[in-house]
């Protein structure tokens, strides 16, 4: 089960923060959580590439300026594949701009 922001804050404060620092730390914790929530999960290929042979989500910007979103593999050497489409570096048709890892799902939830 996921923790709420309030539960996560309380748990952290109880473990690591003295009672004198509670109010100021609580506000800082919430501000950090809000900042993190606003961050994009997409990673620019100019900043970082996934590990080789990794399944990821990725975006393709086509030469006519529209974008496509795909699930596929990054093979390395700027080569990507999705549903029998291979995207090569320096393609005149489109280029990969961003990627993000496929999230792992928690299988500990028993219904």
JSON list of C-alpha atoms in Angstrom, two decimals:
[
{"chain": "A", "resi": 1, "resn": "UNK", "atom": "CA", "xyz": [0.00, 0.00, 0.00]},
{"chain": "A", "resi": 2, "resn": "UNK", "atom": "CA", "xyz": [1.32, 3.45, -0.87]},
{"chain": "A", "resi": 3, "resn": "UNK", "atom": "CA", "xyz": [2.02, 5.97, 1.85]},
{"chain": "A", "resi": 4, "resn": "UNK", "atom": "CA", "xyz": [0.39, 9.35, 1.82]},
{"chain": "A", "resi": 5, "resn": "UNK", "atom": "CA", "xyz": [2.60, 12.41, 2.04]},
{"chain": "A", "resi": 6, "resn": "UNK", "atom": "CA", "xyz": [1.46, 12.94, 5.63]},
{"chain": "A", "resi": 7, "resn": "UNK", "atom": "CA", "xyz": [2.31, 9.32, 6.60]},
{"chain": "A", "resi": 8, "resn": "UNK", "atom": "CA", "xyz": [5.76, 9.49, 4.96]},
{"chain": "A", "resi": 9, "resn": "UNK", "atom": "CA", "xyz": [6.51, 12.80, 6.67]},
{"chain": "A", "resi": 10, "resn": "UNK", "atom": "CA", "xyz": [5.43, 11.53, 10.08]},
{"chain": "A", "resi": 11, "resn": "UNK", "atom": "CA", "xyz": [7.46, 8.30, 9.71]},
{"chain": "A", "resi": 12, "resn": "UNK", "atom": "CA", "xyz": [10.62, 10.16, 8.69]},
{"chain": "A", "resi": 13, "resn": "UNK", "atom": "CA", "xyz": [10.27, 12.79, 11.42]},
{"chain": "A", "resi": 14, "resn": "UNK", "atom": "CA", "xyz": [9.73, 10.15, 14.11]},
{"chain": "A", "resi": 15, "resn": "UNK", "atom": "CA", "xyz": [12.91, 8.34, 13.04]},
{"chain": "A", "resi": 16, "resn": "UNK", "atom": "CA", "xyz": [15.29, 11.23, 12.33]},
{"chain": "A", "resi": 17, "resn": "UNK", "atom": "CA", "xyz": [14.10, 14.59, 13.67]},
{"chain": "A", "resi": 18, "resn": "UNK", "atom": "CA", "xyz": [14.05, 15.96, 17.21]},
{"chain": "A", "resi": 19, "resn": "UNK", "atom": "CA", "xyz": [10.80, 17.41, 18.58]},
{"chain": "A", "resi": 20, "resn": "UNK", "atom": "CA", "xyz": [12.33, 20.92, 18.58]},
{"chain": "A", "resi": 21, "resn": "UNK", "atom": "CA", "xyz": [12.83, 20.78, 14.80]},
{"chain": "A", "resi": 22, "resn": "UNK", "atom": "CA", "xyz": [9.45, 19.18, 13.95]},
{"chain": "A", "resi": 23, "resn": "UNK", "atom": "CA", "xyz": [7.56, 22.19, 12.54]},
{"chain": "A", "resi": 24, "resn": "UNK", "atom": "CA", "xyz": [10.33, 23.54, 10.32]},
{"chain": "A", "resi": 25, "resn": "UNK", "atom": "CA", "xyz": [11.34, 20.12, 9.08]},
{"chain": "A", "resi": 26, "resn": "UNK", "atom": "CA", "xyz": [7.74, 19.15, 8.29]},
{"chain": "A", "resi": 27, "resn": "UNK", "atom": "CA", "xyz": [7.31, 22.20, 6.05]},
{"chain": "A", "resi": 28, "resn": "UNK", "atom": "CA", "xyz": [10.61, 21.48, 4.28]},
{"chain": "A", "resi": 29, "resn": "UNK", "atom": "CA", "xyz": [9.64, 17.83, 3.77]},
{"chain": "A", "resi": 30, "resn": "UNK", "atom": "CA", "xyz": [6.32, 18.82, 2.17]},
{"chain": "A", "resi": 31, "resn": "UNK", "atom": "CA", "xyz": [8.01, 21.40, -0.06]},
{"chain": "A", "resi": 32, "resn": "UNK", "atom": "CA", "xyz": [10.48, 18.76, -1.25]},
{"chain": "A", "resi": 33, "resn": "UNK", "atom": "CA", "xyz": [7.70, 16.30, -1.97]},
{"chain": "A", "resi": 34, "resn": "UNK", "atom": "CA", "xyz": [5.77, 18.92, -3.96]},
{"chain": "A", "resi": 35, "resn": "UNK", "atom": "CA", "xyz": [8.90, 19.80, -5.95]},
{"chain": "A", "resi": 36, "resn": "UNK", "atom": "CA", "xyz": [9.55, 16.13, -6.72]},
{"chain": "A", "resi": 37, "resn": "UNK", "atom": "CA", "xyz": [5.96, 15.60, -7.88]},
{"chain": "A", "resi": 38, "resn": "UNK", "atom": "CA", "xyz": [6.40, 18.34, -10.50]},
{"chain": "A", "resi": 39, "resn": "UNK", "atom": "CA", "xyz": [9.57, 16.87, -12.02]},
{"chain": "A", "resi": 40, "resn": "UNK", "atom": "CA", "xyz": [9.20, 15.20, -15.39]},
{"chain": "A", "resi": 41, "resn": "UNK", "atom": "CA", "xyz": [10.05, 11.50, -15.49]},
{"chain": "A", "resi": 42, "resn": "UNK", "atom": "CA", "xyz": [11.29, 11.94, -19.10]},
{"chain": "A", "resi": 43, "resn": "UNK", "atom": "CA", "xyz": [15.08, 11.98, -19.55]},
{"chain": "A", "resi": 44, "resn": "UNK", "atom": "CA", "xyz": [16.64, 13.78, -22.51]},
{"chain": "A", "resi": 45, "resn": "UNK", "atom": "CA", "xyz": [18.83, 11.53, -24.68]},
{"chain": "A", "resi": 46, "resn": "UNK", "atom": "CA", "xyz": [21.29, 14.42, -24.72]},
{"chain": "A", "resi": 47, "resn": "UNK", "atom": "CA", "xyz": [21.68, 14.12, -20.94]},
{"chain": "A", "resi": 48, "resn": "UNK", "atom": "CA", "xyz": [21.70, 10.35, -20.50]},
{"chain": "A", "resi": 49, "resn": "UNK", "atom": "CA", "xyz": [20.96, 7.12, -22.37]},
{"chain": "A", "resi": 50, "resn": "UNK", "atom": "CA", "xyz": [19.49, 3.95, -20.86]},
{"chain": "A", "resi": 51, "resn": "UNK", "atom": "CA", "xyz": [21.62, 0.90, -20.24]},
{"chain": "A", "resi": 52, "resn": "UNK", "atom": "CA", "xyz": [22.02, -1.33, -23.29]},
{"chain": "A", "resi": 53, "resn": "UNK", "atom": "CA", "xyz": [19.30, -3.92, -23.95]},
{"chain": "A", "resi": 54, "resn": "UNK", "atom": "CA", "xyz": [16.85, -2.19, -21.62]},
{"chain": "A", "resi": 55, "resn": "UNK", "atom": "CA", "xyz": [13.10, -1.90, -22.08]},
{"chain": "A", "resi": 56, "resn": "UNK", "atom": "CA", "xyz": [11.94, 1.74, -21.92]},
{"chain": "A", "resi": 57, "resn": "UNK", "atom": "CA", "xyz": [9.30, 4.23, -23.02]},
{"chain": "A", "resi": 58, "resn": "UNK", "atom": "CA", "xyz": [10.64, 6.68, -25.61]},
{"chain": "A", "resi": 59, "resn": "UNK", "atom": "CA", "xyz": [9.53, 9.60, -27.77]},
{"chain": "A", "resi": 60, "resn": "UNK", "atom": "CA", "xyz": [10.21, 10.12, -31.45]},
{"chain": "A", "resi": 61, "resn": "UNK", "atom": "CA", "xyz": [10.06, 13.56, -33.01]},
{"chain": "A", "resi": 62, "resn": "UNK", "atom": "CA", "xyz": [9.26, 13.14, -36.70]},
{"chain": "A", "resi": 63, "resn": "UNK", "atom": "CA", "xyz": [10.57, 15.51, -39.36]},
{"chain": "A", "resi": 64, "resn": "UNK", "atom": "CA", "xyz": [7.10, 17.09, -39.69]},
{"chain": "A", "resi": 65, "resn": "UNK", "atom": "CA", "xyz": [7.30, 18.05, -35.97]},
{"chain": "A", "resi": 66, "resn": "UNK", "atom": "CA", "xyz": [4.72, 15.67, -34.54]},
{"chain": "A", "resi": 67, "resn": "UNK", "atom": "CA", "xyz": [5.73, 13.22, -31.79]},
{"chain": "A", "resi": 68, "resn": "UNK", "atom": "CA", "xyz": [5.19, 9.54, -31.28]},
{"chain": "A", "resi": 69, "resn": "UNK", "atom": "CA", "xyz": [5.39, 7.62, -28.02]},
{"chain": "A", "resi": 70, "resn": "UNK", "atom": "CA", "xyz": [6.67, 4.05, -27.99]},
{"chain": "A", "resi": 71, "resn": "UNK", "atom": "CA", "xyz": [7.51, 1.17, -25.69]},
{"chain": "A", "resi": 72, "resn": "UNK", "atom": "CA", "xyz": [10.52, -0.76, -26.81]},
{"chain": "A", "resi": 73, "resn": "UNK", "atom": "CA", "xyz": [14.18, -1.59, -26.36]},
{"chain": "A", "resi": 74, "resn": "UNK", "atom": "CA", "xyz": [17.31, 0.50, -26.36]},
{"chain": "A", "resi": 75, "resn": "UNK", "atom": "CA", "xyz": [20.06, -1.67, -27.88]},
{"chain": "A", "resi": 76, "resn": "UNK", "atom": "CA", "xyz": [22.95, 0.75, -27.46]},
{"chain": "A", "resi": 77, "resn": "UNK", "atom": "CA", "xyz": [24.80, 2.81, -30.07]},
{"chain": "A", "resi": 78, "resn": "UNK", "atom": "CA", "xyz": [21.70, 5.05, -30.36]},
{"chain": "A", "resi": 79, "resn": "UNK", "atom": "CA", "xyz": [19.60, 2.18, -31.76]},
{"chain": "A", "resi": 80, "resn": "UNK", "atom": "CA", "xyz": [16.01, 1.76, -30.54]},
{"chain": "A", "resi": 81, "resn": "UNK", "atom": "CA", "xyz": [13.29, -0.74, -31.50]},
{"chain": "A", "resi": 82, "resn": "UNK", "atom": "CA", "xyz": [9.54, -0.92, -30.98]},
{"chain": "A", "resi": 83, "resn": "UNK", "atom": "CA", "xyz": [6.99, -3.26, -32.58]},
{"chain": "A", "resi": 84, "resn": "UNK", "atom": "CA", "xyz": [9.27, -4.26, -35.45]},
{"chain": "A", "resi": 85, "resn": "UNK", "atom": "CA", "xyz": [10.34, -0.66, -36.08]},
{"chain": "A", "resi": 86, "resn": "UNK", "atom": "CA", "xyz": [14.00, 0.14, -35.75]},
{"chain": "A", "resi": 87, "resn": "UNK", "atom": "CA", "xyz": [15.08, 3.71, -35.09]},
{"chain": "A", "resi": 88, "resn": "UNK", "atom": "CA", "xyz": [18.68, 4.40, -36.10]},
{"chain": "A", "resi": 89, "resn": "UNK", "atom": "CA", "xyz": [20.84, 7.41, -35.28]},
{"chain": "A", "resi": 90, "resn": "UNK", "atom": "CA", "xyz": [20.85, 10.25, -37.82]},
{"chain": "A", "resi": 91, "resn": "UNK", "atom": "CA", "xyz": [17.65, 9.02, -39.48]},
{"chain": "A", "resi": 92, "resn": "UNK", "atom": "CA", "xyz": [16.17, 11.62, -41.86]},
{"chain": "A", "resi": 93, "resn": "UNK", "atom": "CA", "xyz": [12.65, 10.57, -40.79]},
{"chain": "A", "resi": 94, "resn": "UNK", "atom": "CA", "xyz": [12.75, 11.16, -37.06]},
{"chain": "A", "resi": 95, "resn": "UNK", "atom": "CA", "xyz": [14.88, 11.22, -33.95]},
{"chain": "A", "resi": 96, "resn": "UNK", "atom": "CA", "xyz": [14.55, 9.92, -30.40]},
{"chain": "A", "resi": 97, "resn": "UNK", "atom": "CA", "xyz": [14.38, 12.86, -28.00]},
{"chain": "A", "resi": 98, "resn": "UNK", "atom": "CA", "xyz": [13.47, 11.48, -24.55]},
{"chain": "A", "resi": 99, "resn": "UNK", "atom": "CA", "xyz": [13.07, 8.22, -22.67]},
{"chain": "A", "resi": 100, "resn": "UNK", "atom": "CA", "xyz": [12.05, 6.94, -19.27]},
{"chain": "A", "resi": 101, "resn": "UNK", "atom": "CA", "xyz": [12.32, 3.62, -17.48]},
{"chain": "A", "resi": 102, "resn": "UNK", "atom": "CA", "xyz": [9.32, 1.35, -17.41]},
{"chain": "A", "resi": 103, "resn": "UNK", "atom": "CA", "xyz": [8.14, 1.45, -13.78]},
{"chain": "A", "resi": 104, "resn": "UNK", "atom": "CA", "xyz": [8.42, -1.66, -11.67]},
{"chain": "A", "resi": 105, "resn": "UNK", "atom": "CA", "xyz": [5.19, -2.75, -10.06]},
{"chain": "A", "resi": 106, "resn": "UNK", "atom": "CA", "xyz": [5.02, -3.79, -6.44]},
{"chain": "A", "resi": 107, "resn": "UNK", "atom": "CA", "xyz": [3.81, -7.38, -6.27]},
{"chain": "A", "resi": 108, "resn": "UNK", "atom": "CA", "xyz": [3.63, -7.39, -2.48]},
{"chain": "A", "resi": 109, "resn": "UNK", "atom": "CA", "xyz": [-0.04, -6.38, -2.49]},
{"chain": "A", "resi": 110, "resn": "UNK", "atom": "CA", "xyz": [-2.10, -9.44, -1.70]},
{"chain": "A", "resi": 111, "resn": "UNK", "atom": "CA", "xyz": [-5.79, -9.18, -2.42]}
]
